[in-house]
mmCIF file of C-alpha atoms and ligand atoms in Angstrom:
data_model
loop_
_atom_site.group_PDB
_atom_site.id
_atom_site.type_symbol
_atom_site.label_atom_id
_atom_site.label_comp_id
_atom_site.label_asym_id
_atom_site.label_seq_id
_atom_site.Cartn_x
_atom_site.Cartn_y
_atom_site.Cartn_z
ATOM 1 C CA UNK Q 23 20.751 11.015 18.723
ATOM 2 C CA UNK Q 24 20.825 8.698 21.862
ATOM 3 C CA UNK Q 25 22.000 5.048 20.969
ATOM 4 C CA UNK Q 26 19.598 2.105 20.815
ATOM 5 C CA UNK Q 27 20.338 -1.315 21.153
ATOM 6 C CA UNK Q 28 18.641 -4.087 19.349
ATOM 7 C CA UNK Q 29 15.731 -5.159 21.428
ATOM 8 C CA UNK Q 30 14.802 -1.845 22.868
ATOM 9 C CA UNK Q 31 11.070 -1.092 23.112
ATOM 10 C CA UNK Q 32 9.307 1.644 20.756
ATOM 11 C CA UNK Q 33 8.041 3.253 23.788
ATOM 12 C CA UNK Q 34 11.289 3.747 25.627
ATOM 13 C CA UNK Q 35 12.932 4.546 21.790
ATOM 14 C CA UNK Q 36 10.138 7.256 21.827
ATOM 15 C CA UNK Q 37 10.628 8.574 25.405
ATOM 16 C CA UNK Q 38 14.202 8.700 25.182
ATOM 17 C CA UNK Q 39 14.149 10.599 21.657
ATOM 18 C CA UNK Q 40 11.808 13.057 23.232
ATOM 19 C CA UNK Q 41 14.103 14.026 26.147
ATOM 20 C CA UNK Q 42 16.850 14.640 23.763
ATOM 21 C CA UNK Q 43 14.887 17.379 22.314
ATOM 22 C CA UNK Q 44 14.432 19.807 25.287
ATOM 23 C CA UNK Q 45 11.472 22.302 24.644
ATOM 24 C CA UNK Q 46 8.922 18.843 22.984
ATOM 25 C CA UNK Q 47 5.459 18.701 24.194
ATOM 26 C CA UNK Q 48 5.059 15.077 24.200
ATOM 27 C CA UNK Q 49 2.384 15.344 21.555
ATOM 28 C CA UNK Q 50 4.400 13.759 18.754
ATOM 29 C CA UNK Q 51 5.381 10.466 21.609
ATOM 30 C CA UNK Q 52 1.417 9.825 21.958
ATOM 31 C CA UNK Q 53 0.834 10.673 18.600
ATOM 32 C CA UNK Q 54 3.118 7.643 17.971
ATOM 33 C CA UNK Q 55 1.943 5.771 20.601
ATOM 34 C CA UNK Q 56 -1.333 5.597 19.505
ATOM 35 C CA UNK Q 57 -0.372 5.011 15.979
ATOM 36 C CA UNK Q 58 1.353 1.886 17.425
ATOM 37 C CA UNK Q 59 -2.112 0.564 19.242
ATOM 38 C CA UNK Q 60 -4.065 1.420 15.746
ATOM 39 C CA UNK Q 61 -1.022 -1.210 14.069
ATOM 40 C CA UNK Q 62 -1.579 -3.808 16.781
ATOM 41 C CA UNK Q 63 -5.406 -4.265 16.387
ATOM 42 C CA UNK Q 64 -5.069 -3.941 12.909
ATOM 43 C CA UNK Q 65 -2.300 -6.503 13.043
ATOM 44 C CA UNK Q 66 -4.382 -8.732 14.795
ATOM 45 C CA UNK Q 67 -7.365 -8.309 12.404
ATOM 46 C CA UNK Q 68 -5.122 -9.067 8.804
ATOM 47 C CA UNK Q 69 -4.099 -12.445 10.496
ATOM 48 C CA UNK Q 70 -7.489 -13.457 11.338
ATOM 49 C CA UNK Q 71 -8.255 -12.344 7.683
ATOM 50 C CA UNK Q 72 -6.278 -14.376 5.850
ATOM 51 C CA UNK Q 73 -7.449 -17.392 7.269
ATOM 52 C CA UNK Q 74 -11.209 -15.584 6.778
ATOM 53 C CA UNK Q 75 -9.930 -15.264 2.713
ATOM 54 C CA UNK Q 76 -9.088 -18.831 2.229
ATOM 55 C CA UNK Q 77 -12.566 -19.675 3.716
ATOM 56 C CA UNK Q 78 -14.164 -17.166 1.672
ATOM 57 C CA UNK Q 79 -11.904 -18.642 -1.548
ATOM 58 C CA UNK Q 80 -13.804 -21.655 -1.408
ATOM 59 C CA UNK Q 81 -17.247 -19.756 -0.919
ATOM 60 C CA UNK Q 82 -16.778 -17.568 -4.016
ATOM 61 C CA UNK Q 83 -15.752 -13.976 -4.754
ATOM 62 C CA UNK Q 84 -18.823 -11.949 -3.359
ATOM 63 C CA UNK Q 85 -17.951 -12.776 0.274
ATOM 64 C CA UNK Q 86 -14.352 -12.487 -0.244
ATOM 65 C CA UNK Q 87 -14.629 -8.775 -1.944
ATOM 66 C CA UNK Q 88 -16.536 -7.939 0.668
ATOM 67 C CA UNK Q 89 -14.402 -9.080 3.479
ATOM 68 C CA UNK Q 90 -11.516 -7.184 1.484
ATOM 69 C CA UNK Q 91 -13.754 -3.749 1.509
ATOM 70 C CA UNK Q 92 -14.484 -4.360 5.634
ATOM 71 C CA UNK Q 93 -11.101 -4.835 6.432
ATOM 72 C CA UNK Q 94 -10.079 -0.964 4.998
ATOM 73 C CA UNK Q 95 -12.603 0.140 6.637
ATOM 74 C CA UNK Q 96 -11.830 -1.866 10.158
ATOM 75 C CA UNK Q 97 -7.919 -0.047 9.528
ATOM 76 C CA UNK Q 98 -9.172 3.604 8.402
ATOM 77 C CA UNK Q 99 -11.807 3.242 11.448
ATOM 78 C CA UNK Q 100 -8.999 2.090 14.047
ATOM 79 C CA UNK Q 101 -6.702 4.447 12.866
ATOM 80 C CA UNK Q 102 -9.077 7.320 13.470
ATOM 81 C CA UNK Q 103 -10.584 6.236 16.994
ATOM 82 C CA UNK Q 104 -6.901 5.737 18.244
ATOM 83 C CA UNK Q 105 -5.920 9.262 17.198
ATOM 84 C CA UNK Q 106 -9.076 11.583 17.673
ATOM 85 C CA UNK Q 107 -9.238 11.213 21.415
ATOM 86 C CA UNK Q 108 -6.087 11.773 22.428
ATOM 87 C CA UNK Q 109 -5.987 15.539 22.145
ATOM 88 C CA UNK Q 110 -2.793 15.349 19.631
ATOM 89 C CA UNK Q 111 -4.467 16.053 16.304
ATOM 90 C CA UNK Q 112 -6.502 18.848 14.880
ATOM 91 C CA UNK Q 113 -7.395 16.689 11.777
ATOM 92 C CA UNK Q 114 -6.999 13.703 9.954
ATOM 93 C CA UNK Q 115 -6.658 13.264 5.987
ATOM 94 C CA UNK Q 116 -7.731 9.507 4.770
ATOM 95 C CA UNK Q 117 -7.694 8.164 1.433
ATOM 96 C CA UNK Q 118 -11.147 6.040 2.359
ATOM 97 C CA UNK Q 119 -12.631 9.703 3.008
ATOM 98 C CA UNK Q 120 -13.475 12.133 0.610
ATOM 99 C CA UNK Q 121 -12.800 15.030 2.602
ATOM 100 C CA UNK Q 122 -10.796 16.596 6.270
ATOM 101 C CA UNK Q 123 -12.296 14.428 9.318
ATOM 102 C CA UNK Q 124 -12.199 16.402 12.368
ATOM 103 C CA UNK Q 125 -12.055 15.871 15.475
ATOM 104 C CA UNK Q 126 -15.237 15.428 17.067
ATOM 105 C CA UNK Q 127 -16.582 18.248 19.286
ATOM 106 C CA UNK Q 128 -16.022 16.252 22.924
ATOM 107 C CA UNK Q 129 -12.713 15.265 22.442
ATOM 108 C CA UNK Q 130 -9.186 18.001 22.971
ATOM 109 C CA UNK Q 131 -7.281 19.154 19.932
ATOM 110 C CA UNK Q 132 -3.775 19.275 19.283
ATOM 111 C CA UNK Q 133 -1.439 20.561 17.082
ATOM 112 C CA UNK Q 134 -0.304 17.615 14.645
ATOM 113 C CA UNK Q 135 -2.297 16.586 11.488
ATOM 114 C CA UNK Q 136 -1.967 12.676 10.325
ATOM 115 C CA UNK Q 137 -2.318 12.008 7.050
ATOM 116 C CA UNK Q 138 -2.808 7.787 5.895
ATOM 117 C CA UNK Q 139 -3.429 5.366 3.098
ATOM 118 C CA UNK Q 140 -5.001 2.923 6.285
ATOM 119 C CA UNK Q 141 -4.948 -0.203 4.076
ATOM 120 C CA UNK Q 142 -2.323 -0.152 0.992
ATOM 121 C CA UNK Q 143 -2.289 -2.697 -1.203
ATOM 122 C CA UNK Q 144 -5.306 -4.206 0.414
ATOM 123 C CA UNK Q 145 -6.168 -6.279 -3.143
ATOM 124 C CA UNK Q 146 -3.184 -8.150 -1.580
ATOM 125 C CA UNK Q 147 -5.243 -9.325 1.592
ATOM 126 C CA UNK Q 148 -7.079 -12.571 0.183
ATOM 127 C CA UNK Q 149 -3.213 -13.861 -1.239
ATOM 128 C CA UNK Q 150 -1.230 -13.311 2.372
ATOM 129 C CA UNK Q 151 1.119 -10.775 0.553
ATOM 130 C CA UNK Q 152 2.183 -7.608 2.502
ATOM 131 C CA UNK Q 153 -0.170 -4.706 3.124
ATOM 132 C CA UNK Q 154 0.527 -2.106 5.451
ATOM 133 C CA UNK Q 155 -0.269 1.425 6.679
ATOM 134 C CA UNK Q 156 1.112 4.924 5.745
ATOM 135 C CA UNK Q 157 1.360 7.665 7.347
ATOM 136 C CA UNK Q 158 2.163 11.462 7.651
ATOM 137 C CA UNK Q 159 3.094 14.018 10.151
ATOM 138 C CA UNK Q 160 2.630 17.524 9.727
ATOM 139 C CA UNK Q 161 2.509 20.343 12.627
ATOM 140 C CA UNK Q 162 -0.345 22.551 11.894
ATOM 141 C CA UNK Q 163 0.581 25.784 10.513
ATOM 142 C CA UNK Q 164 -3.053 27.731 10.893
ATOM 143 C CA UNK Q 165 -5.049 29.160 13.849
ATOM 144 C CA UNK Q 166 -8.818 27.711 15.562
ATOM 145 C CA UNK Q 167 -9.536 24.764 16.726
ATOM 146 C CA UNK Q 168 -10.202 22.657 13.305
ATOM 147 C CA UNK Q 169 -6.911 21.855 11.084
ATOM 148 C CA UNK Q 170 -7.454 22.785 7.296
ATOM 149 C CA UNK Q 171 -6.209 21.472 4.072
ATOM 150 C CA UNK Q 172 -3.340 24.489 3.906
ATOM 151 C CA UNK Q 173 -2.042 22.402 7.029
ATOM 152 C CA UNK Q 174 -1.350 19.490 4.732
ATOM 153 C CA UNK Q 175 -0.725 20.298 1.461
ATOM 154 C CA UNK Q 176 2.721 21.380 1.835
ATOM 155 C CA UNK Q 177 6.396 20.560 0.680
ATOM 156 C CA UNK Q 178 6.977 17.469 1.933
ATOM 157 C CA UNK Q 179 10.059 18.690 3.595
ATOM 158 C CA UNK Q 180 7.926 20.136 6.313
ATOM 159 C CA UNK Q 181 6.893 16.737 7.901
ATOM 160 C CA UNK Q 182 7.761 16.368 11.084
ATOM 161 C CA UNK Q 183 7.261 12.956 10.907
ATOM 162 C CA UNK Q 184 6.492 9.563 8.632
ATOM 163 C CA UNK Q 185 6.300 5.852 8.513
ATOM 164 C CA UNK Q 186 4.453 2.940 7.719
ATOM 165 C CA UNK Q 187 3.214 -0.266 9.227
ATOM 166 C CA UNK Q 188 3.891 -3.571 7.224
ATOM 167 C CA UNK Q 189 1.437 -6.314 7.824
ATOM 168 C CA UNK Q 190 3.686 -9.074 5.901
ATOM 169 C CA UNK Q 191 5.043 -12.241 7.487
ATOM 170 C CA UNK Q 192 5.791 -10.147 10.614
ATOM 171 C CA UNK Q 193 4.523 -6.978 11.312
ATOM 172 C CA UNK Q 194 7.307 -3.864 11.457
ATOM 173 C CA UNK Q 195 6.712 -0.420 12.268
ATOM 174 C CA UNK Q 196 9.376 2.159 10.290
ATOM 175 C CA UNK Q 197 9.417 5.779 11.277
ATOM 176 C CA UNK Q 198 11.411 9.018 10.550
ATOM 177 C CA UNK Q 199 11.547 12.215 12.349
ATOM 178 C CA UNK Q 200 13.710 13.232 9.882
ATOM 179 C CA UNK Q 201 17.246 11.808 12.040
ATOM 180 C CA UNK Q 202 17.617 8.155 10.444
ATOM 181 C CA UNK Q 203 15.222 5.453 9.824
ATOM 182 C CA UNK Q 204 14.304 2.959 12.505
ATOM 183 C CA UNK Q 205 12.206 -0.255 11.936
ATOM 184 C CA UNK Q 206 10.386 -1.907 15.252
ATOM 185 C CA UNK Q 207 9.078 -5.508 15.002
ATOM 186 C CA UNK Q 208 5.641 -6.866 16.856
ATOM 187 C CA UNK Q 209 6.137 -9.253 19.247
ATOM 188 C CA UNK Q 210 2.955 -10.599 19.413
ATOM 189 C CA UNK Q 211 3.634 -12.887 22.424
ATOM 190 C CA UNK Q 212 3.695 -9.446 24.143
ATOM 191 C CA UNK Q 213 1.711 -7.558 22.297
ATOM 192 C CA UNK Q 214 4.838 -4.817 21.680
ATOM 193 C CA UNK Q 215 7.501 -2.958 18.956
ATOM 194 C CA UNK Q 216 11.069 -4.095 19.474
ATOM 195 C CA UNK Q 217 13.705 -2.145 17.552
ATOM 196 C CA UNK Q 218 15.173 -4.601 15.055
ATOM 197 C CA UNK Q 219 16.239 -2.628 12.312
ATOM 198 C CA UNK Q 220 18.480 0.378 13.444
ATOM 199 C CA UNK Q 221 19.173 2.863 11.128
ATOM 200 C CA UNK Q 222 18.324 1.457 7.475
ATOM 201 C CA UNK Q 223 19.996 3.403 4.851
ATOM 202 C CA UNK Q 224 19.435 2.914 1.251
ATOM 203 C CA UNK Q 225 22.982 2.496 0.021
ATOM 204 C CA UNK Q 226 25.156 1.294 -2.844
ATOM 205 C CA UNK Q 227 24.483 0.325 -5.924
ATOM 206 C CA UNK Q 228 20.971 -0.984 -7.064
ATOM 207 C CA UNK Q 229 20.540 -3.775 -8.604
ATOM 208 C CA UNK Q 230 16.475 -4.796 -7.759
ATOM 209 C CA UNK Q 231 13.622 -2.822 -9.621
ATOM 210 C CA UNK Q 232 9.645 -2.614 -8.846
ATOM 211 C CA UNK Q 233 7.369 -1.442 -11.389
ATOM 212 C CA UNK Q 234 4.096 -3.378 -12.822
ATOM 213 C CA UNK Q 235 6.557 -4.228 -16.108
ATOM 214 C CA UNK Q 236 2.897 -5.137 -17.805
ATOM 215 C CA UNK Q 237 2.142 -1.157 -18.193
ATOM 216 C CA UNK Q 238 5.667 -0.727 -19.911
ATOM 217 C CA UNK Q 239 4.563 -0.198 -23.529
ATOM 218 C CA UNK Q 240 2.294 2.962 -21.908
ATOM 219 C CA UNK Q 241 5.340 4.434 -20.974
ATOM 220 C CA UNK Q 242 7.736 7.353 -21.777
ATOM 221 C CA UNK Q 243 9.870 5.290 -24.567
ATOM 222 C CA UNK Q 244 13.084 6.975 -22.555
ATOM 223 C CA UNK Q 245 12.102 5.288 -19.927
ATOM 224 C CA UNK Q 246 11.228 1.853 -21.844
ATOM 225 C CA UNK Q 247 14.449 2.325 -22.647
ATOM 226 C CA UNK Q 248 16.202 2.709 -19.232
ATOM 227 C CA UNK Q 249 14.506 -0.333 -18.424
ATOM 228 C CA UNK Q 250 15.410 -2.512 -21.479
ATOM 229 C CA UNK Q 251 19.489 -1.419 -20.711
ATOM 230 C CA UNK Q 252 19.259 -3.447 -17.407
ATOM 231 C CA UNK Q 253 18.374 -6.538 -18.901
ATOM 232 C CA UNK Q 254 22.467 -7.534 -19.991
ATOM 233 C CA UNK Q 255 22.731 -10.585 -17.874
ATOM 234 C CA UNK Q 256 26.120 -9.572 -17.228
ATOM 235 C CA UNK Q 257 24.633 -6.301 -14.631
ATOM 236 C CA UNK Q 258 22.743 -9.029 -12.321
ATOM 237 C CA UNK Q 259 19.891 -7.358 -11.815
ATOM 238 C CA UNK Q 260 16.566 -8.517 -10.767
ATOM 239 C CA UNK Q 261 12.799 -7.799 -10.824
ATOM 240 C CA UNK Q 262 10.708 -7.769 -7.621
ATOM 241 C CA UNK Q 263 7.396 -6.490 -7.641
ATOM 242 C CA UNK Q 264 4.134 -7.330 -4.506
ATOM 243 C CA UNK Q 265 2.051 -4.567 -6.054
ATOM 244 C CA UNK Q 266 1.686 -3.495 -2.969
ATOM 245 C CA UNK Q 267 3.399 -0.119 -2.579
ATOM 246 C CA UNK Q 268 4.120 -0.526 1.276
ATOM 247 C CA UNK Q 269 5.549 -3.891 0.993
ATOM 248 C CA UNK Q 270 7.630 -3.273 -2.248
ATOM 249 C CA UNK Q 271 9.255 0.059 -0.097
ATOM 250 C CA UNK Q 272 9.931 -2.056 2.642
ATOM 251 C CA UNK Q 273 11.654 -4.517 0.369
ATOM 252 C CA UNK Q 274 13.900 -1.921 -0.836
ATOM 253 C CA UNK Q 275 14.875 0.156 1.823
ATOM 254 C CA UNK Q 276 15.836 -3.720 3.554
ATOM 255 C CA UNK Q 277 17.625 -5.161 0.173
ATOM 256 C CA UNK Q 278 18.453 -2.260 -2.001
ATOM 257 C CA UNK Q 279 15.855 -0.945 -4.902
ATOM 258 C CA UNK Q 280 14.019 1.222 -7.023
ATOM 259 C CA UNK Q 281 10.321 1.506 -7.712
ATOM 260 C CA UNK Q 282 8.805 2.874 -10.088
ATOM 261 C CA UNK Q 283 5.100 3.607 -11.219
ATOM 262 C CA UNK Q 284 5.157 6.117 -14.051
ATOM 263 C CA UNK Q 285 2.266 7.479 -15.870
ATOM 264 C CA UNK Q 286 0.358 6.831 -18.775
ATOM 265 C CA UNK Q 287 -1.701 8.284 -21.353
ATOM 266 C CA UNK Q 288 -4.927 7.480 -19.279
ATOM 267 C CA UNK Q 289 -3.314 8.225 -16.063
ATOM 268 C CA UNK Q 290 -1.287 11.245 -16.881
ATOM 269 C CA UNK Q 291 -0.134 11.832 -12.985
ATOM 270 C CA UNK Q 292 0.191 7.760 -12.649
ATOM 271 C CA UNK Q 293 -1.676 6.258 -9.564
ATOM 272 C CA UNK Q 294 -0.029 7.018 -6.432
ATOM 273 C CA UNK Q 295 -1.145 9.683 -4.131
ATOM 274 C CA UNK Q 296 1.290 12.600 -3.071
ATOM 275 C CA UNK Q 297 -0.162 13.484 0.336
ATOM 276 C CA UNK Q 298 0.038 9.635 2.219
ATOM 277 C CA UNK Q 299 1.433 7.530 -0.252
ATOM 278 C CA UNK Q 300 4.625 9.619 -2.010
ATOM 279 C CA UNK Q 301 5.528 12.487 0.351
ATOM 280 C CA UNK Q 302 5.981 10.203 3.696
ATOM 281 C CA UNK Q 303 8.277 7.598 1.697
ATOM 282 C CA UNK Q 304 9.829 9.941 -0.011
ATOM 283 C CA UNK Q 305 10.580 11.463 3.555
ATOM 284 C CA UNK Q 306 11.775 8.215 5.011
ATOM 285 C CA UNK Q 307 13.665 7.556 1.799
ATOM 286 C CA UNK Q 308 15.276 10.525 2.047
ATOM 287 C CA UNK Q 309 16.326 10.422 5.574
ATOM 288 C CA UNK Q 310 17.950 7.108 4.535
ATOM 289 C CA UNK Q 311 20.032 8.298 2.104
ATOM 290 C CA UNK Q 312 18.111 7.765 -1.100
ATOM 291 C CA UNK Q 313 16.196 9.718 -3.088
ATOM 292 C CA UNK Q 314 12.472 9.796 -4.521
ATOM 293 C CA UNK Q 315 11.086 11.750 -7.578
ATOM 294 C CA UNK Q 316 8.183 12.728 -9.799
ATOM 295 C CA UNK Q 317 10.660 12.022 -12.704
ATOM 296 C CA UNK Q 318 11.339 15.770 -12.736
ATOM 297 C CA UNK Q 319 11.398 16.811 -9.070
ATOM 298 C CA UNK Q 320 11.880 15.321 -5.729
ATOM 299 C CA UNK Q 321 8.769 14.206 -4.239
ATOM 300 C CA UNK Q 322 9.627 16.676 -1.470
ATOM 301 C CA UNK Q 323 10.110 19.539 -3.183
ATOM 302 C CA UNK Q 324 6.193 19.281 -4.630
ATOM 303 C CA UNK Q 325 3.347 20.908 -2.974
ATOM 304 C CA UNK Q 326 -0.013 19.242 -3.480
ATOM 305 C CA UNK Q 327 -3.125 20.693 -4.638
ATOM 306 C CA UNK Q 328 -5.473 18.270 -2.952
ATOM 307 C CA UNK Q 329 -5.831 16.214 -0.859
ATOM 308 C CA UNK Q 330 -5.888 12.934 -3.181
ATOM 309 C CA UNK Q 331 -3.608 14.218 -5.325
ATOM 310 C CA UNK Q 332 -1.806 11.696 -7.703
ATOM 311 C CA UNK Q 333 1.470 11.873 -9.125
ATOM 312 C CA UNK Q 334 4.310 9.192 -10.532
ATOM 313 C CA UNK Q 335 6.543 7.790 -8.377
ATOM 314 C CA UNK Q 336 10.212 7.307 -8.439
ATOM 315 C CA UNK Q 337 11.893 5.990 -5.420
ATOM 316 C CA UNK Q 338 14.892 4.358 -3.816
ATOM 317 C CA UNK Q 339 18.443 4.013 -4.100
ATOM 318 C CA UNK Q 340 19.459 7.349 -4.768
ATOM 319 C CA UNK Q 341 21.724 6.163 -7.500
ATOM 320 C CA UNK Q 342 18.876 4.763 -9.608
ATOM 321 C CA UNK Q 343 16.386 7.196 -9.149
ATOM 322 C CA UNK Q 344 18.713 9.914 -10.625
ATOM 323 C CA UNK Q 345 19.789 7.571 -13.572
ATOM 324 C CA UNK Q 346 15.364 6.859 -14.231
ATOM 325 C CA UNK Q 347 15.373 11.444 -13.791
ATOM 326 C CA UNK Q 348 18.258 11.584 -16.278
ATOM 327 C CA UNK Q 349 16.911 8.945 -18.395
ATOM 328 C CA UNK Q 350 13.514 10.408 -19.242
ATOM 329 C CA UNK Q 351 15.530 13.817 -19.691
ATOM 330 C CA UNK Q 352 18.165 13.012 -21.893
ATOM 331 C CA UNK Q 353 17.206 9.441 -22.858
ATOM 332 C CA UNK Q 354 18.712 5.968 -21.433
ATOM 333 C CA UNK Q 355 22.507 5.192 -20.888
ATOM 334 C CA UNK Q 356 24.357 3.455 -23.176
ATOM 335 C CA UNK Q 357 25.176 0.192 -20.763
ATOM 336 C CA UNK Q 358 28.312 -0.598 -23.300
HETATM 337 P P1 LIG D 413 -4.415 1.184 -2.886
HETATM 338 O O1 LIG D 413 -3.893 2.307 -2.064
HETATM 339 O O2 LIG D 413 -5.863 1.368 -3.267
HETATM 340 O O3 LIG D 413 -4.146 -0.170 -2.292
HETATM 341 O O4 LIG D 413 -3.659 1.233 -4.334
HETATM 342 C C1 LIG D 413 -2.314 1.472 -4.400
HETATM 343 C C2 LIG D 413 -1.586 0.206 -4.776
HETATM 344 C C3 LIG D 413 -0.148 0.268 -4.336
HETATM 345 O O5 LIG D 413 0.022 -0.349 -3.102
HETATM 346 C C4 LIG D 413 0.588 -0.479 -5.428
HETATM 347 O O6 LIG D 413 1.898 -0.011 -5.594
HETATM 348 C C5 LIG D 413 -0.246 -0.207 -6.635
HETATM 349 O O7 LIG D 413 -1.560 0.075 -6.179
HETATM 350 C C6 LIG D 413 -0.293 -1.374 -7.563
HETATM 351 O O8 LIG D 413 -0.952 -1.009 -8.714
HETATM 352 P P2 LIG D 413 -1.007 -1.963 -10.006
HETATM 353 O O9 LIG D 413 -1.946 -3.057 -9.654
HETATM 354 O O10 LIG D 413 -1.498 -1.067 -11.089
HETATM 355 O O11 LIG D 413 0.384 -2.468 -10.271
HETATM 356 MG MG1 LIG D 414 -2.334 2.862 -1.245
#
């Protein structure tokens, strides 16, 4: 892979990473392109809505819950107009919409299918915490013009691509073709990505968890357990939690981590959904060098069933993620 610098643009890290793969079409570059534009304008839209959510604080919960609910909609909407027109797609999986949205009659098809959560963790929005955008990349694997749901629910091993957008105190686009992990900062004085994390790898040991601790008497007791044997003071490790999937990944792939958000007896596959929550950070987590798992599997090795399929959600430091597998198999380490 070419070298980047520090500072370089997304569009000339995109350009550049195209030419070094003779035989590309291009589609994936304005694929990403446009994914950038959808980031911007949402971007623009989450600042303007946290000052909107302190306003509507005052005015009582109605107006702010309703704000909340316009703003996924503003990012699933964006997301969609800045990718059905530019003849790279043959569909587009959402988790605000029930079923495949296709592209619309009058506008070119392509050959790449984008799968997104457009607003995760958007109960987050009215406290300024981190939301962001997921995505997945999968080349279509069928004939005809339309893309169908055998193009998506696949291992995750066959995405060609994956990232997210993090709305938090900046705004950083991190994407994977599979060759390392690059994170791109908005500079919203110019309105563009500058690379400013090169090559993030999830390394060493862990010492940071994220899990919704409040759940932990629903869990697997082997895993209650797991949990408990980090608590010696004298293994340093700390708690860090947003509840806001996006922004807890990002957290971890930056500092070093593990989250976690296992099932329960109500919620037997947990909450998380495989297709554009779990498989594309499980892909970016694995092309950083850490690992991600259903507690049995890796995420990538699963095939989903549908579209909005849930399942638990192990992920991180590779280290930790096979102690939390080998925990709920053979029961906790003894820390002694
Ligand atoms: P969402 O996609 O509707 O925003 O829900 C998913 C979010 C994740 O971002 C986060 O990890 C999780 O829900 C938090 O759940 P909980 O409040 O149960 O801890
Ligand atoms: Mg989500």
């Amino acid at each position: 892979m070419a070298h980047f610098e520090e500072g370089t643009t997304l569009d000339r890290f995109l350009l550049e990473t195209m030419r070094a793969h003779p035989g590309a079409t291009g589609q994936l570059v304005t694929l990403l392109k446009q994914v950038a534009l959808a980031g911007k304008l949402v971007s623009a839209r989450v600042q303007r809505a946290g000052l909107a959510g302190m306003l509507g604080a005052a005015g009582g919960m109605n107006i702010q819950g309703e704000f909340v609910q316009k703003l996924d909609i503003y990012a699933n909407e964006t997301f969609k107009r800045a990718l059905e027109h530019a003849g790279v797609c043959c569909m587009i999986v959402s988790e605000e919409e029930d079923g495949i949205v296709a592209i619309p009659e009058a506008f070119e098809v392509g050959e790449y299918c984008f799968s997104m959560d457009p607003l995760d963790g958007s109960s987050n929005i009215d406290t300024n915490a981190s939301i962001g955008t997921i995505f997945a990349v999968h080349r279509r694997c069928t004939d005809g013009r339309d893309g169908t749901a055998a193009d998506v629910l696949r291992r995750g091993r066959e995405l060609v691509c994956a990232g997210y957008i993090v709305y938090g105190a900046g705004t950083v686009l991190v994407l994977s073709t599979g060759e390392g992990v690059h994170g791109f900062t908005l500079d919203p004085s110019v309105g563009e990505f500058f690379l400013s994390h090169r090559d993030l790898r999830l390394s060493g040991p862990t010492r940071a968890y994220s899990c919704n601790e409040a759940y932990a008497a629903q869990w697997d007791p082997r895993l209650q357990a797991w949990l408990a044997s980090l608590k010696a003071p004298a293994l340093g490790w700390s708690a860090r939690y947003i509840g806001s999937l996006v922004g807890d990944f990002h957290r971890n792939l930056v500092k070093g981590g593990v989250f976690l958000y296992p099932p329960t007896p109500k919620a037997p596959k947990g909450k998380l959904r495989m297709l554009y929550e779990a498989q594309p950070l499980a892909f970016l987590a694995e092309a950083a060098g850490g690992a991600a798992s259903d507690g049995t599997a890796p995420i990538l090795d699963k095939v989903p069933a549908t579209l909005h399929e849930r399942t638990p959600l192990y992920i991180g430091n590779a280290d930790a993620v096979a102690e939390i597998v080998a925990a709920l198999r053979d029961g906790a380490p003894s820390r002694a």
